[in-house]
mmCIF file with all atom_site columns, C-alpha atoms in Angstrom:
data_model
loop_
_atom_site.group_PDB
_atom_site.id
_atom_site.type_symbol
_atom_site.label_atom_id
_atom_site.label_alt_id
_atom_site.label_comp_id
_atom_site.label_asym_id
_atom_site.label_entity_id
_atom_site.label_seq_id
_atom_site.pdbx_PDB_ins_code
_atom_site.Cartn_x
_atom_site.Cartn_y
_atom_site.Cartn_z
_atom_site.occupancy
_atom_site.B_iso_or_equiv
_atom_site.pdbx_formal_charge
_atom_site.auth_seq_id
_atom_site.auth_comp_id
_atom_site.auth_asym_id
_atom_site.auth_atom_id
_atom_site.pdbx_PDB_model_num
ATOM 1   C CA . UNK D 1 1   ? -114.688 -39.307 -33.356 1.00 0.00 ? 191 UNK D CA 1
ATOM 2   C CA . UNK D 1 2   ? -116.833 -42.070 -34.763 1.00 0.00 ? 192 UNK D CA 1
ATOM 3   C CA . UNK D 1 3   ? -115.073 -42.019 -38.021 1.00 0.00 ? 193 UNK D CA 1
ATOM 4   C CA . UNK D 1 4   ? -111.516 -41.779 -37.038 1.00 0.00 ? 194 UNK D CA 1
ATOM 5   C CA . UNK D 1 5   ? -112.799 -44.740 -34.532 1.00 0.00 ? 195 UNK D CA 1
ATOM 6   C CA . UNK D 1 6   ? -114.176 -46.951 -37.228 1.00 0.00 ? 196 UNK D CA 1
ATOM 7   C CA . UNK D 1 7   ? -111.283 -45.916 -40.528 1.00 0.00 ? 197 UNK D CA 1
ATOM 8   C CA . UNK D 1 8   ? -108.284 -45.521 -38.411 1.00 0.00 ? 198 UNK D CA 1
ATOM 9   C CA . UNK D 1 9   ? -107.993 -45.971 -34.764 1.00 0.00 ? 199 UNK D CA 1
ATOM 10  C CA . UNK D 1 10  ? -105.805 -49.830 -34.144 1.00 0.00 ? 200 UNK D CA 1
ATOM 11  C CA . UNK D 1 11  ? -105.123 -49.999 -37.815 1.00 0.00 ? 201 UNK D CA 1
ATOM 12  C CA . UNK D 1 12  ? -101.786 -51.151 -37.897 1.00 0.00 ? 202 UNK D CA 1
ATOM 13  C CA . UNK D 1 13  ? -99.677  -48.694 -39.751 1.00 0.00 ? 203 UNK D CA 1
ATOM 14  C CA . UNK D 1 14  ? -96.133  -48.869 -41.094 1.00 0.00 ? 204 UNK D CA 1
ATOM 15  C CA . UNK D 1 15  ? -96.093  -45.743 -42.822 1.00 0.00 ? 205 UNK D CA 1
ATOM 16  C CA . UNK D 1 16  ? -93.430  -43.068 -41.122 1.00 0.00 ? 206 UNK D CA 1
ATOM 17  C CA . UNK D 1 17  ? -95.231  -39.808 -41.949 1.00 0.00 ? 207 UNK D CA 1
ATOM 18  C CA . UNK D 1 18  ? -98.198  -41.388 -40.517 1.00 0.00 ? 208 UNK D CA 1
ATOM 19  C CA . UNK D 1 19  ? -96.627  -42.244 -37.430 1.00 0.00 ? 209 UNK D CA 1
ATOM 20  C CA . UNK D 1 20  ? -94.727  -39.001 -36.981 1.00 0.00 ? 210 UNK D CA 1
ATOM 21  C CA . UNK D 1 21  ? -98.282  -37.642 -37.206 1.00 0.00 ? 211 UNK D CA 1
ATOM 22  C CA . UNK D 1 22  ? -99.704  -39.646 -34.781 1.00 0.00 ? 212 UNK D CA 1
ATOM 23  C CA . UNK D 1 23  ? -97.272  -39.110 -32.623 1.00 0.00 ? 213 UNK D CA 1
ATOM 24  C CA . UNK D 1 24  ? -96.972  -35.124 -32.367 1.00 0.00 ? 214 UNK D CA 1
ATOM 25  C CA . UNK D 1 25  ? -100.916 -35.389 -32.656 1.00 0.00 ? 215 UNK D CA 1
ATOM 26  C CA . UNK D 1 26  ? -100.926 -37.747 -29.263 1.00 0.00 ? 216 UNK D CA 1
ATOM 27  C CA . UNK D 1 27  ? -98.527  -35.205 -27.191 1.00 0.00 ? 217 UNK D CA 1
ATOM 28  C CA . UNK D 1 28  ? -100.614 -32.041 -28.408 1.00 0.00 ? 218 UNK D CA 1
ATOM 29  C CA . UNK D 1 29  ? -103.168 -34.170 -26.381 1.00 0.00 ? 219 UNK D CA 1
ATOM 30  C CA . UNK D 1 30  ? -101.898 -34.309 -23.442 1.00 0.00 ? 220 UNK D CA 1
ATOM 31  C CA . UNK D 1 31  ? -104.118 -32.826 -20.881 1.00 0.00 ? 221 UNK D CA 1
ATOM 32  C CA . UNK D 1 32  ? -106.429 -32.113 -23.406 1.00 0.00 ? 222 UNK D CA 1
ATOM 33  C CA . UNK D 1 33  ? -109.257 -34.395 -24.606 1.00 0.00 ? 223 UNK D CA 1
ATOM 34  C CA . UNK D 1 34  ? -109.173 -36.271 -28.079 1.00 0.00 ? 224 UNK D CA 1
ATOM 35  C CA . UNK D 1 35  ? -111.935 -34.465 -29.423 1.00 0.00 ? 225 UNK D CA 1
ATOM 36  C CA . UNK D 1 36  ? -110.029 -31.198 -29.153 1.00 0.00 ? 226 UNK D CA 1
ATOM 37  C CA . UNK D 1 37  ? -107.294 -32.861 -31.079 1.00 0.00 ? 227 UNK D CA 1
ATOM 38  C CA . UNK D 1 38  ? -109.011 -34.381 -33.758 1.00 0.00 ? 228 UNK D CA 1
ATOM 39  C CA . UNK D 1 39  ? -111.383 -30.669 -34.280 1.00 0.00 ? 229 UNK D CA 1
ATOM 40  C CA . UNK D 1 40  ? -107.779 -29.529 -34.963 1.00 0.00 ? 230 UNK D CA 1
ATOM 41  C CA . UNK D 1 41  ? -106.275 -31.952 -37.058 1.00 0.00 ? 231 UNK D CA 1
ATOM 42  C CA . UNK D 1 42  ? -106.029 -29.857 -40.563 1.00 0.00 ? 232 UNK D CA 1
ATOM 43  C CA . UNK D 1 43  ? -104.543 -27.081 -38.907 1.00 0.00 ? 233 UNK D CA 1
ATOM 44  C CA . UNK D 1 44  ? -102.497 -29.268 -37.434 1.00 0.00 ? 234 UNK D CA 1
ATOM 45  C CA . UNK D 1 45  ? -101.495 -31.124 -41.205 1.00 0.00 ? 235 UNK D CA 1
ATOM 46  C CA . UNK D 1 46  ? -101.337 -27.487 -42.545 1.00 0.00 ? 236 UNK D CA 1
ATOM 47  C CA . UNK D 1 47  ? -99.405  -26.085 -39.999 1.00 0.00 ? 237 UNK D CA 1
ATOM 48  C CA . UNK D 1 48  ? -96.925  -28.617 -39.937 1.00 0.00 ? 238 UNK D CA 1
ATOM 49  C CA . UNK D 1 49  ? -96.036  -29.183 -43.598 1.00 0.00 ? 239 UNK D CA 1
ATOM 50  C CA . UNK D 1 50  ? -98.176  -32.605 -43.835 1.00 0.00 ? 240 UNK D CA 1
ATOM 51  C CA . UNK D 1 51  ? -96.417  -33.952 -40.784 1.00 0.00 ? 241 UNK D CA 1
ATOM 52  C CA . UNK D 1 52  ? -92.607  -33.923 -42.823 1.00 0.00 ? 242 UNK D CA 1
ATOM 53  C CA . UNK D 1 53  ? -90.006  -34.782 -40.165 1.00 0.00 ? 243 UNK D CA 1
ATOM 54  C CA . UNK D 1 54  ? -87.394  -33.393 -42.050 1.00 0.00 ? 244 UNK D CA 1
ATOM 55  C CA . UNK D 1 55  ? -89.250  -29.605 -42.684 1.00 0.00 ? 245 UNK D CA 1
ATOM 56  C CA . UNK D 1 56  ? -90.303  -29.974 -38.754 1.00 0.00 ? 246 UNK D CA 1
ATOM 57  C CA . UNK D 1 57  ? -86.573  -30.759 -37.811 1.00 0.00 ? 247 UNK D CA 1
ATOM 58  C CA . UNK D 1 58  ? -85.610  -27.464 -39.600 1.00 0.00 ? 248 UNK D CA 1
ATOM 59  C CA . UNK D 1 59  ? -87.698  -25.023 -37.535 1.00 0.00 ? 249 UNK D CA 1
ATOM 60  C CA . UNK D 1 60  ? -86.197  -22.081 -35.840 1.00 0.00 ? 250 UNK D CA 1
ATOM 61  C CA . UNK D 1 61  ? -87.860  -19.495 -33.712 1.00 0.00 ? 251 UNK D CA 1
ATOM 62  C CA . UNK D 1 62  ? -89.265  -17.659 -36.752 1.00 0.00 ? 252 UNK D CA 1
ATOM 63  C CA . UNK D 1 63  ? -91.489  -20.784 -37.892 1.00 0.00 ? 253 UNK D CA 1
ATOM 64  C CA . UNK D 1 64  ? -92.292  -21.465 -33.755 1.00 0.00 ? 254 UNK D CA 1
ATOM 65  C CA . UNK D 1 65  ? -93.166  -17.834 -33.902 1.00 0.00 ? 255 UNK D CA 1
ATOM 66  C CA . UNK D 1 66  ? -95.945  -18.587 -36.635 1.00 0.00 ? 256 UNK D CA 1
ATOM 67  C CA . UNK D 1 67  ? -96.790  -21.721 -35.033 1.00 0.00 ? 257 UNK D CA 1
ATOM 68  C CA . UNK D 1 68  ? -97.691  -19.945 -31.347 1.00 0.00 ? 258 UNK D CA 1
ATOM 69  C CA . UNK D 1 69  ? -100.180 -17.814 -33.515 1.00 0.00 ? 259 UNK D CA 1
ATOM 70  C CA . UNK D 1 70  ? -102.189 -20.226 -35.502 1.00 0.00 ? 260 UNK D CA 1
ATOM 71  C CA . UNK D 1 71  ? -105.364 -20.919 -34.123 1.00 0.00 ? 261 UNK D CA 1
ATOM 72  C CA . UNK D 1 72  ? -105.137 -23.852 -35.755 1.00 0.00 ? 262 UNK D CA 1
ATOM 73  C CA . UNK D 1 73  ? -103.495 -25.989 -33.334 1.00 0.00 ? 263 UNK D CA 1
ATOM 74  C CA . UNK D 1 74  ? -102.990 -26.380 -29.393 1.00 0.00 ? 264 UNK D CA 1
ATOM 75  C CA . UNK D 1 75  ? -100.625 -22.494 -28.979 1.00 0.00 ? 265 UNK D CA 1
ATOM 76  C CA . UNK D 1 76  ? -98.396  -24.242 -26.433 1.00 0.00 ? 266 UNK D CA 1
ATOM 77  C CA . UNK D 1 77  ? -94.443  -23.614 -26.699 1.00 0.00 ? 267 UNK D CA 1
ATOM 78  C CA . UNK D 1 78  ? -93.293  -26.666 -24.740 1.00 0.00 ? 268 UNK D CA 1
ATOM 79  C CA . UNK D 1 79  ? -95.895  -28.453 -26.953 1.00 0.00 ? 269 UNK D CA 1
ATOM 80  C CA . UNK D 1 80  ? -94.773  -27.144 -30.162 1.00 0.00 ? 270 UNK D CA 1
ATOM 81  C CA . UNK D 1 81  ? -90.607  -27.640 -28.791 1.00 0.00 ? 271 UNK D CA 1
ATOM 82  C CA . UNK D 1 82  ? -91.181  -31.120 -28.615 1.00 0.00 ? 272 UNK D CA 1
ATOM 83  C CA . UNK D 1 83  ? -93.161  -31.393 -32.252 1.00 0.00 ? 273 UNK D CA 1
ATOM 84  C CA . UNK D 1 84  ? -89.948  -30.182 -33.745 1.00 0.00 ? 274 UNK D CA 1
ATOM 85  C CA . UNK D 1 85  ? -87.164  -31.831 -31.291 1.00 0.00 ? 275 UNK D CA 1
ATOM 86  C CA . UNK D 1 86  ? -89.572  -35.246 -31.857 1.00 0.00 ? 276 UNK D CA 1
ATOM 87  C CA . UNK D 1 87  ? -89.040  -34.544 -35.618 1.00 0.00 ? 277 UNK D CA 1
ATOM 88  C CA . UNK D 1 88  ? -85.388  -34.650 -34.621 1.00 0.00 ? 278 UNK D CA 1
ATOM 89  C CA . UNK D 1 89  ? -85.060  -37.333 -33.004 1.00 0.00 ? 279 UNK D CA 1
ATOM 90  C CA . UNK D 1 90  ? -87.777  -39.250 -35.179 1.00 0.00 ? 280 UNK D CA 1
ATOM 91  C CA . UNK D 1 91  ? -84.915  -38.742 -38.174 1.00 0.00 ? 281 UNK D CA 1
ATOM 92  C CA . UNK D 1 92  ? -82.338  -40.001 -35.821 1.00 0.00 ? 282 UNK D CA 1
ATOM 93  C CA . UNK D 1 93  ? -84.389  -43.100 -35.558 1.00 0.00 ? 283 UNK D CA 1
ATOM 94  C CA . UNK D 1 94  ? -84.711  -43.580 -38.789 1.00 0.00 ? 284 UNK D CA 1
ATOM 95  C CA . UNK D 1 95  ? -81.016  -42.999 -39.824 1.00 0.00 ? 285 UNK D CA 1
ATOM 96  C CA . UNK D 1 96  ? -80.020  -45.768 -37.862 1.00 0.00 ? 286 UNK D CA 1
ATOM 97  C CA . UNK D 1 97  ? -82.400  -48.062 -37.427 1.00 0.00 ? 287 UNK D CA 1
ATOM 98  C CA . UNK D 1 98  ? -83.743  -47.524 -41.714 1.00 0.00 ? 288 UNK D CA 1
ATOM 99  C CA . UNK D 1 99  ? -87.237  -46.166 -40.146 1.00 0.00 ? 289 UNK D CA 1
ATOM 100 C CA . UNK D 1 100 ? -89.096  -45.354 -37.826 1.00 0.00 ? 290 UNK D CA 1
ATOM 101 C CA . UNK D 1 101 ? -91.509  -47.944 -38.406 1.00 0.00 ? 291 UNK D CA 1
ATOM 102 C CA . UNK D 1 102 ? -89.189  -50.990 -38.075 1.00 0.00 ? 292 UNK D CA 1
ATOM 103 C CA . UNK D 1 103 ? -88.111  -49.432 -34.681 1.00 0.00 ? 293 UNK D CA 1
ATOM 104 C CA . UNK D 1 104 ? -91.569  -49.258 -33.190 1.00 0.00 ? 294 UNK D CA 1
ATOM 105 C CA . UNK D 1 105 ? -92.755  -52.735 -34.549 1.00 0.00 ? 295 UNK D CA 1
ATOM 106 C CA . UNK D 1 106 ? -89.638  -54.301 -33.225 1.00 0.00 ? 296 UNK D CA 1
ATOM 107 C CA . UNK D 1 107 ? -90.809  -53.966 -29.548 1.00 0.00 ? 297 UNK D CA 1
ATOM 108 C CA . UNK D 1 108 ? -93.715  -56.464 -30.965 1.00 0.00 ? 298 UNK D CA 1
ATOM 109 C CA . UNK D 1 109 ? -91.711  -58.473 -33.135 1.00 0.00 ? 299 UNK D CA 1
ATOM 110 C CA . UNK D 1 110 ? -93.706  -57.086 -36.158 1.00 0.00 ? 300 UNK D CA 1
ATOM 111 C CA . UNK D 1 111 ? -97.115  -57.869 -35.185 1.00 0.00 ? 301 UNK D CA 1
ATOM 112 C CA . UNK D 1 112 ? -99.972  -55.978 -33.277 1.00 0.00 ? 302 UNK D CA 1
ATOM 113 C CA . UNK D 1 113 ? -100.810 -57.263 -29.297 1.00 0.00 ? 303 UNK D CA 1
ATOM 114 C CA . UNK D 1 114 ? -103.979 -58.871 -29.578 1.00 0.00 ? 304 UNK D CA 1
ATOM 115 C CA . UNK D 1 115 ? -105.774 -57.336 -26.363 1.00 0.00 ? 305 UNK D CA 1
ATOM 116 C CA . UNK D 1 116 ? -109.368 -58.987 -25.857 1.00 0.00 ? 306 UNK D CA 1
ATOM 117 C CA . UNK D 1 117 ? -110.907 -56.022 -23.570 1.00 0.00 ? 307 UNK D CA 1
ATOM 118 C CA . UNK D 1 118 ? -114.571 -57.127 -22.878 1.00 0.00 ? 308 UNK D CA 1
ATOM 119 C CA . UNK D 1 119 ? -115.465 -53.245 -21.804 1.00 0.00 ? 309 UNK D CA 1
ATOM 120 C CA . UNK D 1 120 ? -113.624 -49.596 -21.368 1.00 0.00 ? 310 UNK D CA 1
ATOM 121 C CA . UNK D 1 121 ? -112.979 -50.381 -18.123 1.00 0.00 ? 311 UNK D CA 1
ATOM 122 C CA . UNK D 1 122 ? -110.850 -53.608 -19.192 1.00 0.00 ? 312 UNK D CA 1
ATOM 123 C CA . UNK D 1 123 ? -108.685 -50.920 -21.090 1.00 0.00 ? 313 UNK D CA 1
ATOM 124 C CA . UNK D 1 124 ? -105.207 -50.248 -19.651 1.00 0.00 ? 314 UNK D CA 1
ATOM 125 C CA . UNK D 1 125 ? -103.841 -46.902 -19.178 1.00 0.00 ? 315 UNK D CA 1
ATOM 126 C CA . UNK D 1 126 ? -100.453 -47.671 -19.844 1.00 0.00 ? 316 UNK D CA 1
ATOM 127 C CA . UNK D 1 127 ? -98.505  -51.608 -19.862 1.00 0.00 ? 317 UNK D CA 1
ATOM 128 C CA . UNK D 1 128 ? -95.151  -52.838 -19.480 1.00 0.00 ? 318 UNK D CA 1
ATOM 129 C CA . UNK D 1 129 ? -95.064  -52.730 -23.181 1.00 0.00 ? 319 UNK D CA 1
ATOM 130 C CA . UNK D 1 130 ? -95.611  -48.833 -22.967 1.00 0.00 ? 320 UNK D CA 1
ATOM 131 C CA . UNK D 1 131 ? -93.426  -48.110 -19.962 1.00 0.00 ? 321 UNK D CA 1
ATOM 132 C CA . UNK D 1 132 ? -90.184  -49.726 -22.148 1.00 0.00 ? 322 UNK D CA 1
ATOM 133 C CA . UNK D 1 133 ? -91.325  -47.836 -25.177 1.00 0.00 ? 323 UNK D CA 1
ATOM 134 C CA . UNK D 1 134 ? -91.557  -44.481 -23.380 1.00 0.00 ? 324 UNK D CA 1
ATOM 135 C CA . UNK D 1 135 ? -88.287  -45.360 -21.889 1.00 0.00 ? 325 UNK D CA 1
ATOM 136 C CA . UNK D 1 136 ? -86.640  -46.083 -24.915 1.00 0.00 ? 326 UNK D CA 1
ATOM 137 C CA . UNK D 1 137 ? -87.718  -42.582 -27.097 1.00 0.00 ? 327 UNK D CA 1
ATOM 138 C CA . UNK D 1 138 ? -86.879  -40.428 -23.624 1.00 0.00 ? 328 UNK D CA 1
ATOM 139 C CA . UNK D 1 139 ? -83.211  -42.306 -24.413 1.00 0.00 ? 329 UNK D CA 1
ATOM 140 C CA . UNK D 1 140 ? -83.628  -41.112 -27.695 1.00 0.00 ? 330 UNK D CA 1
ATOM 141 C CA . UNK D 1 141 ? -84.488  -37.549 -27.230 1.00 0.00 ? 331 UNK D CA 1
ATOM 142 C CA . UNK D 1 142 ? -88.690  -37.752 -27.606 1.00 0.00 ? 332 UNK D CA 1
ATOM 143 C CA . UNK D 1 143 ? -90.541  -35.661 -25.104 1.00 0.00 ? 333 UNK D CA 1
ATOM 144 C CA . UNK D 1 144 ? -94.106  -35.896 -24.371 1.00 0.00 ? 334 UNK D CA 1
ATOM 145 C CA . UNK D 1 145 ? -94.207  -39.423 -24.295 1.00 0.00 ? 335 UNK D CA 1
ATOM 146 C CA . UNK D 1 146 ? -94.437  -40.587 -20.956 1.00 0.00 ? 336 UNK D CA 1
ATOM 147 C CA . UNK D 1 147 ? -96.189  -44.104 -20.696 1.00 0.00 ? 337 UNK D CA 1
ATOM 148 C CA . UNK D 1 148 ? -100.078 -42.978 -20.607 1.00 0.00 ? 338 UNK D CA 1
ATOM 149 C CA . UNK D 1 149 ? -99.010  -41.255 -23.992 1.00 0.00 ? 339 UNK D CA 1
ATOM 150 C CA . UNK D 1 150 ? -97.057  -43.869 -25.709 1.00 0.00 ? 340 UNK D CA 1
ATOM 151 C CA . UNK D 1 151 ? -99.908  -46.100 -24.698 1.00 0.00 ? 341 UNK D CA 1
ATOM 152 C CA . UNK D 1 152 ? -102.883 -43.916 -26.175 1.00 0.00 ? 342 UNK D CA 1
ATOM 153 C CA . UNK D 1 153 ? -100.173 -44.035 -29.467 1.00 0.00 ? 343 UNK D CA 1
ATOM 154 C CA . UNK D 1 154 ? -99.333  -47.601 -29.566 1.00 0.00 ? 344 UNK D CA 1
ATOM 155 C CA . UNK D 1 155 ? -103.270 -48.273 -29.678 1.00 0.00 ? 345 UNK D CA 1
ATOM 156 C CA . UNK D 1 156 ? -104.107 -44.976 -32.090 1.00 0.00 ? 346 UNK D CA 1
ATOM 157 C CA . UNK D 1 157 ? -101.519 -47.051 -34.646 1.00 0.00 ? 347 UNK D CA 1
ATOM 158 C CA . UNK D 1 158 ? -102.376 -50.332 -34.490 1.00 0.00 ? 348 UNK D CA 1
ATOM 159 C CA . UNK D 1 159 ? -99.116  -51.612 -32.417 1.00 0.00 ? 349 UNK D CA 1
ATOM 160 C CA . UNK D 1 160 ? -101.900 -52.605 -29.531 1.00 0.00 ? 350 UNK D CA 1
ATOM 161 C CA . UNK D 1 161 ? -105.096 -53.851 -30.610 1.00 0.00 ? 351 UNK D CA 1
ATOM 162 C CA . UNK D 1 162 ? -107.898 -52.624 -28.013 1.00 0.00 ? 352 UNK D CA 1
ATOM 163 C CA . UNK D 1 163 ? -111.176 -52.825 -29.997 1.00 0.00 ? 353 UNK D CA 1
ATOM 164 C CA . UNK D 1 164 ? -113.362 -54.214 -27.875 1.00 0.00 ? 354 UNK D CA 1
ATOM 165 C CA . UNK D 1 165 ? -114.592 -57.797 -28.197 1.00 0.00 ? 355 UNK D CA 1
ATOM 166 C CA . UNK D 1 166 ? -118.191 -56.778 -29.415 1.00 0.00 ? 356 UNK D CA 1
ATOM 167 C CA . UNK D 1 167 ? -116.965 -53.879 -31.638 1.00 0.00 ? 357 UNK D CA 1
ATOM 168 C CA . UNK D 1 168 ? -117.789 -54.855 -35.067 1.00 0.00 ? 358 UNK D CA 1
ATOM 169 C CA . UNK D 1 169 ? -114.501 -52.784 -35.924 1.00 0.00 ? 359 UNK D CA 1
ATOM 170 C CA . UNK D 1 170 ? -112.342 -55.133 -34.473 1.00 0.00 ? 360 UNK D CA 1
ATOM 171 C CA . UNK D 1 171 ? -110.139 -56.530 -37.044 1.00 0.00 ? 361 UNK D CA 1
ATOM 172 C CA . UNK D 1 172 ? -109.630 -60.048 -37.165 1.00 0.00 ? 362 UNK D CA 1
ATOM 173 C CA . UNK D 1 173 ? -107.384 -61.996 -35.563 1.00 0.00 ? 363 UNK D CA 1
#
């Protein structure tokens, strides 16, 4: 936890496969606690082809079939149904809007909300910012993404910048 806290967590990232990562790794979580998630992040990277959107789009029920058995990841069919229909609609993002990455950072105008948040407590659980993003990828065909979600992923990629004011992680703004 510490490490993914201090190399990655609220680094702003641009990269697709990343984000496509991050975001089937954020509704795996759901119910579940980070921890869990991170413990089964290789399996996860294995068991999903390195996060491809375009091998996860392809699945049929043979490859969901091998999925539900690996102990590698969270065994949960409406969990796995909405990794691969995400990877659909994820490539129907980026067909039309050039990538997924513009898309996102466009609710922002490009750059990360600076959030000040003095202690956890100051931490939302979701924003305005989340409930139009969650809207907008339900419109698009996305599932497991309510708000709460979206929120947890707009801060786990840098789109919302919660470090806290004392955390020496905190990049500079």
């Amino acid at each position: 936890m510490e490490r993914y806290h201090d190399l990655e967590w609220g680094r702003p990232s641009r990269n697709d496969r990343h984000l496509f990562e991050m975001l089937v790794l954020e509704g795996a979580q759901a119910g579940l606690s980070w921890s869990t998630i991170l413990s089964k992040r290789d399996g996860y990277r294995d068991a999903f082809e390195g996060f491809d959107p375009a091998r996860v789009a392809s699945y049929k029920e043979p490859q969901v079939a091998r999925l539900l058995s690996n102990p590698g990841i969270v065994r949960n069919r409406l969990k796995v149904a909405s990794a691969i229909g995400n990877a659909r609609a994820f490539i129907e993002v980026q067909e039309e809007r050039g990538s997924f990455a513009d898309y996102l950072w466009s609710f922002t105008g490009g750059e990360p909300i600076e959030h000040r948040p003095e202690t956890p407590a100051d931490v939302p659980a979701s924003t305005g910012l989340s409930d139009l993003v969650s809207k907008e990828l339900h419109r698009w065909g996305f599932s497991f993404v309510g708000s709460t979600i979206v929120y947890s992923y707009l801060q786990a990629v840098g789109v919302v910048n919660d470090h806290l004011r004392r955390c020496p992680w905190r990049p500079v703004t």
